[in-house]
XYZ file of N, CA, C and O in Angstrom:
376
model
N 169.014 60.049 77.002
C 168.186 60.710 77.424
C 167.026 60.416 78.301
O 166.437 60.765 79.230
N 166.949 59.400 77.846
C 165.864 57.997 78.944
C 166.377 57.831 79.953
O 165.884 57.967 81.695
N 168.002 57.493 80.188
C 168.076 57.313 81.457
C 167.799 58.869 82.514
O 167.539 58.761 83.959
N 167.300 59.902 82.248
C 167.572 60.911 83.047
C 166.381 61.144 83.365
O 165.781 61.709 83.744
N 164.829 60.839 82.154
C 163.718 60.808 82.087
C 163.468 60.178 83.287
O 162.339 59.703 83.728
N 164.101 58.756 83.276
C 163.824 57.733 84.610
C 164.126 58.513 86.170
O 163.599 57.822 86.837
N 164.698 59.207 85.994
C 165.767 59.360 87.307
C 165.549 60.761 87.638
O 165.537 60.900 89.133
N 164.696 60.809 86.761
C 164.687 62.732 87.463
C 163.285 63.679 86.476
O 162.543 62.517 86.054
N 162.917 64.473 87.276
C 160.725 65.340 87.035
C 161.181 65.364 85.606
O 161.162 67.030 85.399
N 161.688 64.700 84.831
C 161.765 66.235 83.404
C 161.254 64.685 82.529
O 162.272 63.714 82.582
N 160.846 64.880 81.434
C 160.609 64.097 79.926
C 161.495 63.849 79.326
O 162.049 65.161 78.971
N 161.867 62.804 77.804
C 162.690 63.194 77.117
C 162.090 64.295 76.176
O 162.743 64.996 75.325
N 160.780 63.883 76.141
C 160.366 65.382 75.229
C 160.674 67.065 75.458
O 161.399 67.556 75.012
N 160.974 66.680 76.829
C 160.579 68.227 76.966
C 162.268 68.926 77.162
O 162.833 69.326 76.558
N 163.222 67.346 77.373
C 164.784 67.262 77.283
C 165.358 67.578 75.862
O 165.666 68.822 75.811
N 164.926 66.909 74.556
C 164.810 67.383 73.165
C 163.973 68.664 72.969
O 164.731 69.303 72.197
N 163.519 69.030 73.622
C 162.968 70.385 73.216
C 163.626 71.838 73.225
O 164.093 72.379 72.721
N 164.294 71.197 74.522
C 164.751 72.154 75.217
C 166.146 72.242 74.718
O 167.064 73.243 74.251
N 167.150 70.974 74.271
C 168.137 71.476 72.981
C 168.084 71.498 72.112
O 168.687 71.999 71.663
N 167.196 71.169 71.251
C 166.609 71.730 70.197
C 166.932 73.159 69.591
O 167.537 73.320 69.247
N 166.733 73.502 70.976
C 165.919 74.965 71.176
C 167.838 75.867 71.453
O 167.987 76.936 71.147
N 168.381 75.746 72.419
C 169.614 76.350 73.183
C 170.436 74.967 72.701
O 172.277 75.760 72.601
N 171.538 73.908 71.779
C 172.351 73.718 71.856
C 173.667 74.238 71.102
O 174.504 74.201 71.033
N 172.741 75.208 70.345
C 173.874 75.542 69.258
C 174.598 76.456 69.844
O 175.818 76.918 70.036
N 173.890 77.582 70.562
C 174.113 78.529 71.263
C 175.303 77.561 72.929
O 176.477 78.217 73.077
N 174.563 77.205 73.174
C 175.573 76.359 74.327
C 176.859 75.907 73.898
O 178.028 75.887 74.537
N 177.074 75.186 72.510
C 177.905 74.760 71.607
C 178.964 75.578 71.539
O 180.465 75.955 72.252
N 178.400 77.042 71.378
C 178.984 78.086 71.055
C 179.678 78.696 72.273
O 180.717 79.057 72.063
N 178.989 78.610 73.564
C 179.606 79.034 75.016
C 180.474 78.155 75.637
O 181.149 78.061 76.053
N 181.101 76.600 74.910
C 181.671 75.816 75.183
C 180.977 74.832 76.655
O 181.381 74.576 77.223
N 179.865 74.873 76.591
C 178.473 74.167 77.465
C 179.006 72.603 76.631
O 178.446 72.367 75.148
N 179.189 71.348 77.370
C 179.520 70.127 77.045
C 177.506 69.161 76.724
O 177.182 70.313 77.412
N 177.603 68.777 76.029
C 176.412 68.143 76.080
C 175.799 67.584 77.289
O 174.362 67.745 77.591
N 176.696 66.875 78.134
C 176.187 66.336 79.249
C 176.020 67.967 80.410
O 174.840 68.182 81.131
N 176.461 68.242 80.472
C 175.637 70.060 80.976
C 175.078 70.432 80.504
O 174.010 70.895 81.497
N 174.772 70.292 79.260
C 173.502 71.078 79.013
C 172.182 69.966 79.151
O 171.150 70.801 79.756
N 172.395 68.902 79.362
C 171.324 68.130 79.788
C 170.850 68.446 81.083
O 169.778 67.794 81.631
N 171.799 68.060 82.212
C 172.322 68.494 83.478
C 171.410 70.350 83.802
O 170.052 70.212 84.670
N 171.430 71.173 82.678
C 170.867 72.396 83.493
C 169.848 72.449 83.401
O 168.422 73.026 83.746
N 169.158 71.974 81.293
C 167.702 71.743 81.358
C 166.803 70.892 82.675
O 166.070 71.286 82.882
N 167.436 69.880 83.164
C 167.238 68.565 83.798
C 166.857 69.943 84.718
O 165.395 69.843 85.882
N 167.749 70.141 85.986
C 167.990 71.125 86.698
C 166.402 72.107 86.665
O 165.628 72.491 87.941
N 166.885 73.123 85.719
C 165.348 73.983 85.801
C 164.249 73.583 85.256
O 163.414 73.960 86.085
N 164.027 72.679 85.037
C 162.683 71.856 84.429
C 162.579 71.549 85.978
O 161.317 71.568 86.565
N 163.310 70.961 87.019
C 162.773 70.634 88.037
C 162.765 71.511 89.125
O 161.308 71.585 89.815
N 163.485 72.227 89.003
C 163.122 73.596 90.165
C 161.977 74.765 89.453
O 161.291 75.221 90.111
N 161.588 74.604 88.576
C 160.661 76.208 88.261
C 159.139 75.349 87.215
O 158.055 76.233 87.200
N 159.455 73.767 86.806
C 158.549 73.046 86.106
C 157.995 73.899 84.716
O 156.733 74.063 84.560
N 158.766 74.761 83.892
C 158.574 75.180 83.034
C 159.440 74.192 81.946
O 159.711 73.358 82.344
N 158.769 74.182 80.626
C 158.193 73.248 79.530
C 160.227 73.284 79.210
O 160.844 74.637 78.803
N 160.449 72.444 78.438
C 161.306 72.545 77.341
C 161.392 73.776 76.463
O 163.166 73.722 76.113
N 160.933 74.306 75.315
C 160.424 75.428 75.154
C 161.096 76.240 75.399
O 161.805 77.382 75.379
N 160.507 76.509 76.645
C 160.937 77.690 77.919
C 161.768 77.567 77.241
O 163.001 78.826 77.512
N 162.916 76.567 78.648
C 163.736 76.517 79.413
C 165.043 77.018 77.908
O 165.899 77.517 78.121
N 164.732 75.963 76.878
C 165.671 76.022 76.255
C 165.818 77.646 74.959
O 167.064 78.239 74.926
N 165.070 78.428 74.766
C 164.859 79.788 74.834
C 165.780 80.771 76.055
O 166.928 81.427 75.168
N 165.442 80.174 76.731
C 165.935 81.337 78.079
C 167.484 80.664 78.053
O 168.320 81.905 77.761
N 167.387 79.693 77.225
C 169.255 79.513 78.183
C 169.687 80.268 76.700
O 170.634 80.366 77.092
N 169.073 79.599 75.143
C 169.245 80.433 74.633
C 170.328 81.555 74.359
O 171.078 82.345 74.332
N 169.563 82.513 75.116
C 169.285 83.925 75.292
C 170.964 84.128 76.638
O 171.535 84.993 75.889
N 170.320 83.495 77.451
C 172.027 83.631 78.385
C 173.056 83.127 77.479
O 174.305 83.847 77.471
N 173.270 82.089 77.140
C 174.441 81.673 76.634
C 175.330 82.932 75.085
O 176.163 83.207 74.652
N 173.585 82.972 73.940
C 174.327 84.123 73.812
C 174.789 85.606 74.301
O 175.757 86.374 74.136
N 174.079 85.868 74.728
C 174.880 86.877 76.070
C 175.781 86.962 76.890
O 176.176 87.896 76.814
N 175.796 85.688 76.965
C 177.560 86.048 77.892
C 178.823 85.437 76.654
O 179.742 85.150 77.448
N 178.365 85.986 75.612
C 180.192 85.978 74.819
C 180.031 87.344 74.526
O 181.118 87.208 74.235
N 179.150 87.824 74.526
C 179.095 89.260 74.547
C 180.373 90.076 75.101
O 180.853 89.645 76.513
N 181.349 90.873 74.865
C 182.568 91.819 75.485
C 181.576 92.715 76.389
O 181.853 92.585 77.779
N 180.145 93.190 76.254
C 180.271 94.490 77.458
C 179.749 93.202 78.390
O 178.906 94.073 79.993
N 178.985 92.493 78.133
C 178.612 92.189 79.431
C 179.495 90.779 80.128
O 179.299 90.615 81.621
N 180.784 90.996 79.453
C 181.819 90.275 80.198
C 182.155 91.115 81.138
O 182.401 90.840 82.833
N 182.501 92.209 80.655
C 182.747 93.844 81.159
C 182.217 93.644 82.605
O 182.636 94.080 83.857
N 180.812 93.767 82.801
C 179.719 93.958 83.689
C 180.021 92.668 84.701
O 179.797 93.679 85.810
N 180.128 91.654 84.245
C 180.598 90.458 84.978
C 181.265 90.802 86.223
O 181.630 90.583 86.949
N 182.768 91.202 84.894
C 183.226 91.705 85.585
C 183.890 92.845 86.912
O 184.491 92.602 87.991
N 182.800 93.605 86.859
C 182.171 94.232 87.725
C 181.973 94.091 89.106
O 182.294 94.600 89.867
N 181.432 92.600 89.054
C 180.565 91.884 90.105
C 181.815 90.986 90.688
O 181.446 90.171 91.198
N 182.961 90.995 90.486
C 183.552 89.355 90.910
C 183.823 88.742 90.106
O 184.073 87.821 90.763
N 183.040 88.473 89.389
C 182.769 87.305 88.181
C 184.072 86.382 87.251
O 184.221 88.266 86.925
N 184.218 85.555 87.990
C 186.022 85.782 86.770
C 185.272 85.771 85.007
O 184.486 84.089 85.636
N 185.421 85.603 84.568
C 185.121 85.619 83.133
C 185.900 85.175 81.431
O 186.114 84.786 80.516
N 187.457 85.811 82.579
C 189.094 85.746 81.634
C 189.943 84.660 81.701
O 189.963 84.565 83.140
N 189.996 83.879 81.703
C 191.517 83.499 81.817
C 192.388 84.149 82.128
O 192.786 85.597 82.033
N 193.975 83.386 82.117
C 195.374 83.867 82.382
C 195.385 84.673 81.780
O 196.584 85.516 82.095
N 195.320 84.362 80.647
C 196.241 85.485 79.490
C 194.839 86.189 78.899
O 195.076 86.392 77.530
N 194.022 86.149 79.438
C 193.137 87.095 79.326
C 191.876 86.532 77.797
O 191.734 87.615 77.321
N 191.874 86.045 77.755
C 190.705 85.534 77.420
C 189.958 84.704 77.882
O 189.417 84.764 78.353
N 188.137 84.837 76.843
C 187.240 84.986 77.246
C 187.154 83.634 77.298
O 187.519 82.496 77.283
N 186.742 82.809 79.674
C 186.699 81.664 79.318
C 185.457 80.700 79.024
O 184.791 81.736 79.160
N 185.747 79.303 79.403
C 183.942 79.345 78.963
C 183.906 78.630 79.716
O 182.621 78.593 79.619
N 184.019 78.919 81.335
C 183.769 78.656 82.513
C 183.214 80.095 83.329
O 183.965 80.876 83.014
N 182.363 80.511 83.888
C 182.375 81.450 84.927
C 182.467 80.831 86.270
O 181.865 79.678 86.563
N 183.194 81.756 86.688
C 183.719 81.762 88.450
C 183.055 82.776 89.398
O 184.119 83.729 88.644
N 182.952 82.418 90.042
C 182.644 82.899 91.391
C 183.312 83.216 92.787
O 184.318 82.271 92.257
C-alpha cells in the first residue's frame, strides 16, 4: 500500500479505509487484492472521494453483481456474465 501511496494520488489511510469496507464483498465476487487496490486507487484519483465512500460503493456494487436478477439484466445489455458452462463468471466482459 505504501508503494501505491507514493506513486498515485491516494493515501495509505484512504486505501485501508476502502479495503476495510469492501474487501469481503470483493473476495466473494472473485476480485483479487491487487485488483481491489487498483480499483480503489483509480476511483480515488478520478473522483477525489474518500476511502470510506469508495469502499461502501464498491461493497454495494460487488454484492449486487452476484444477484441473478442483476446478471440477467446485464445480459440484456449484451454484457457477458456467465462462462461457457452457464455458471456465473467472476469477471464481467463486454
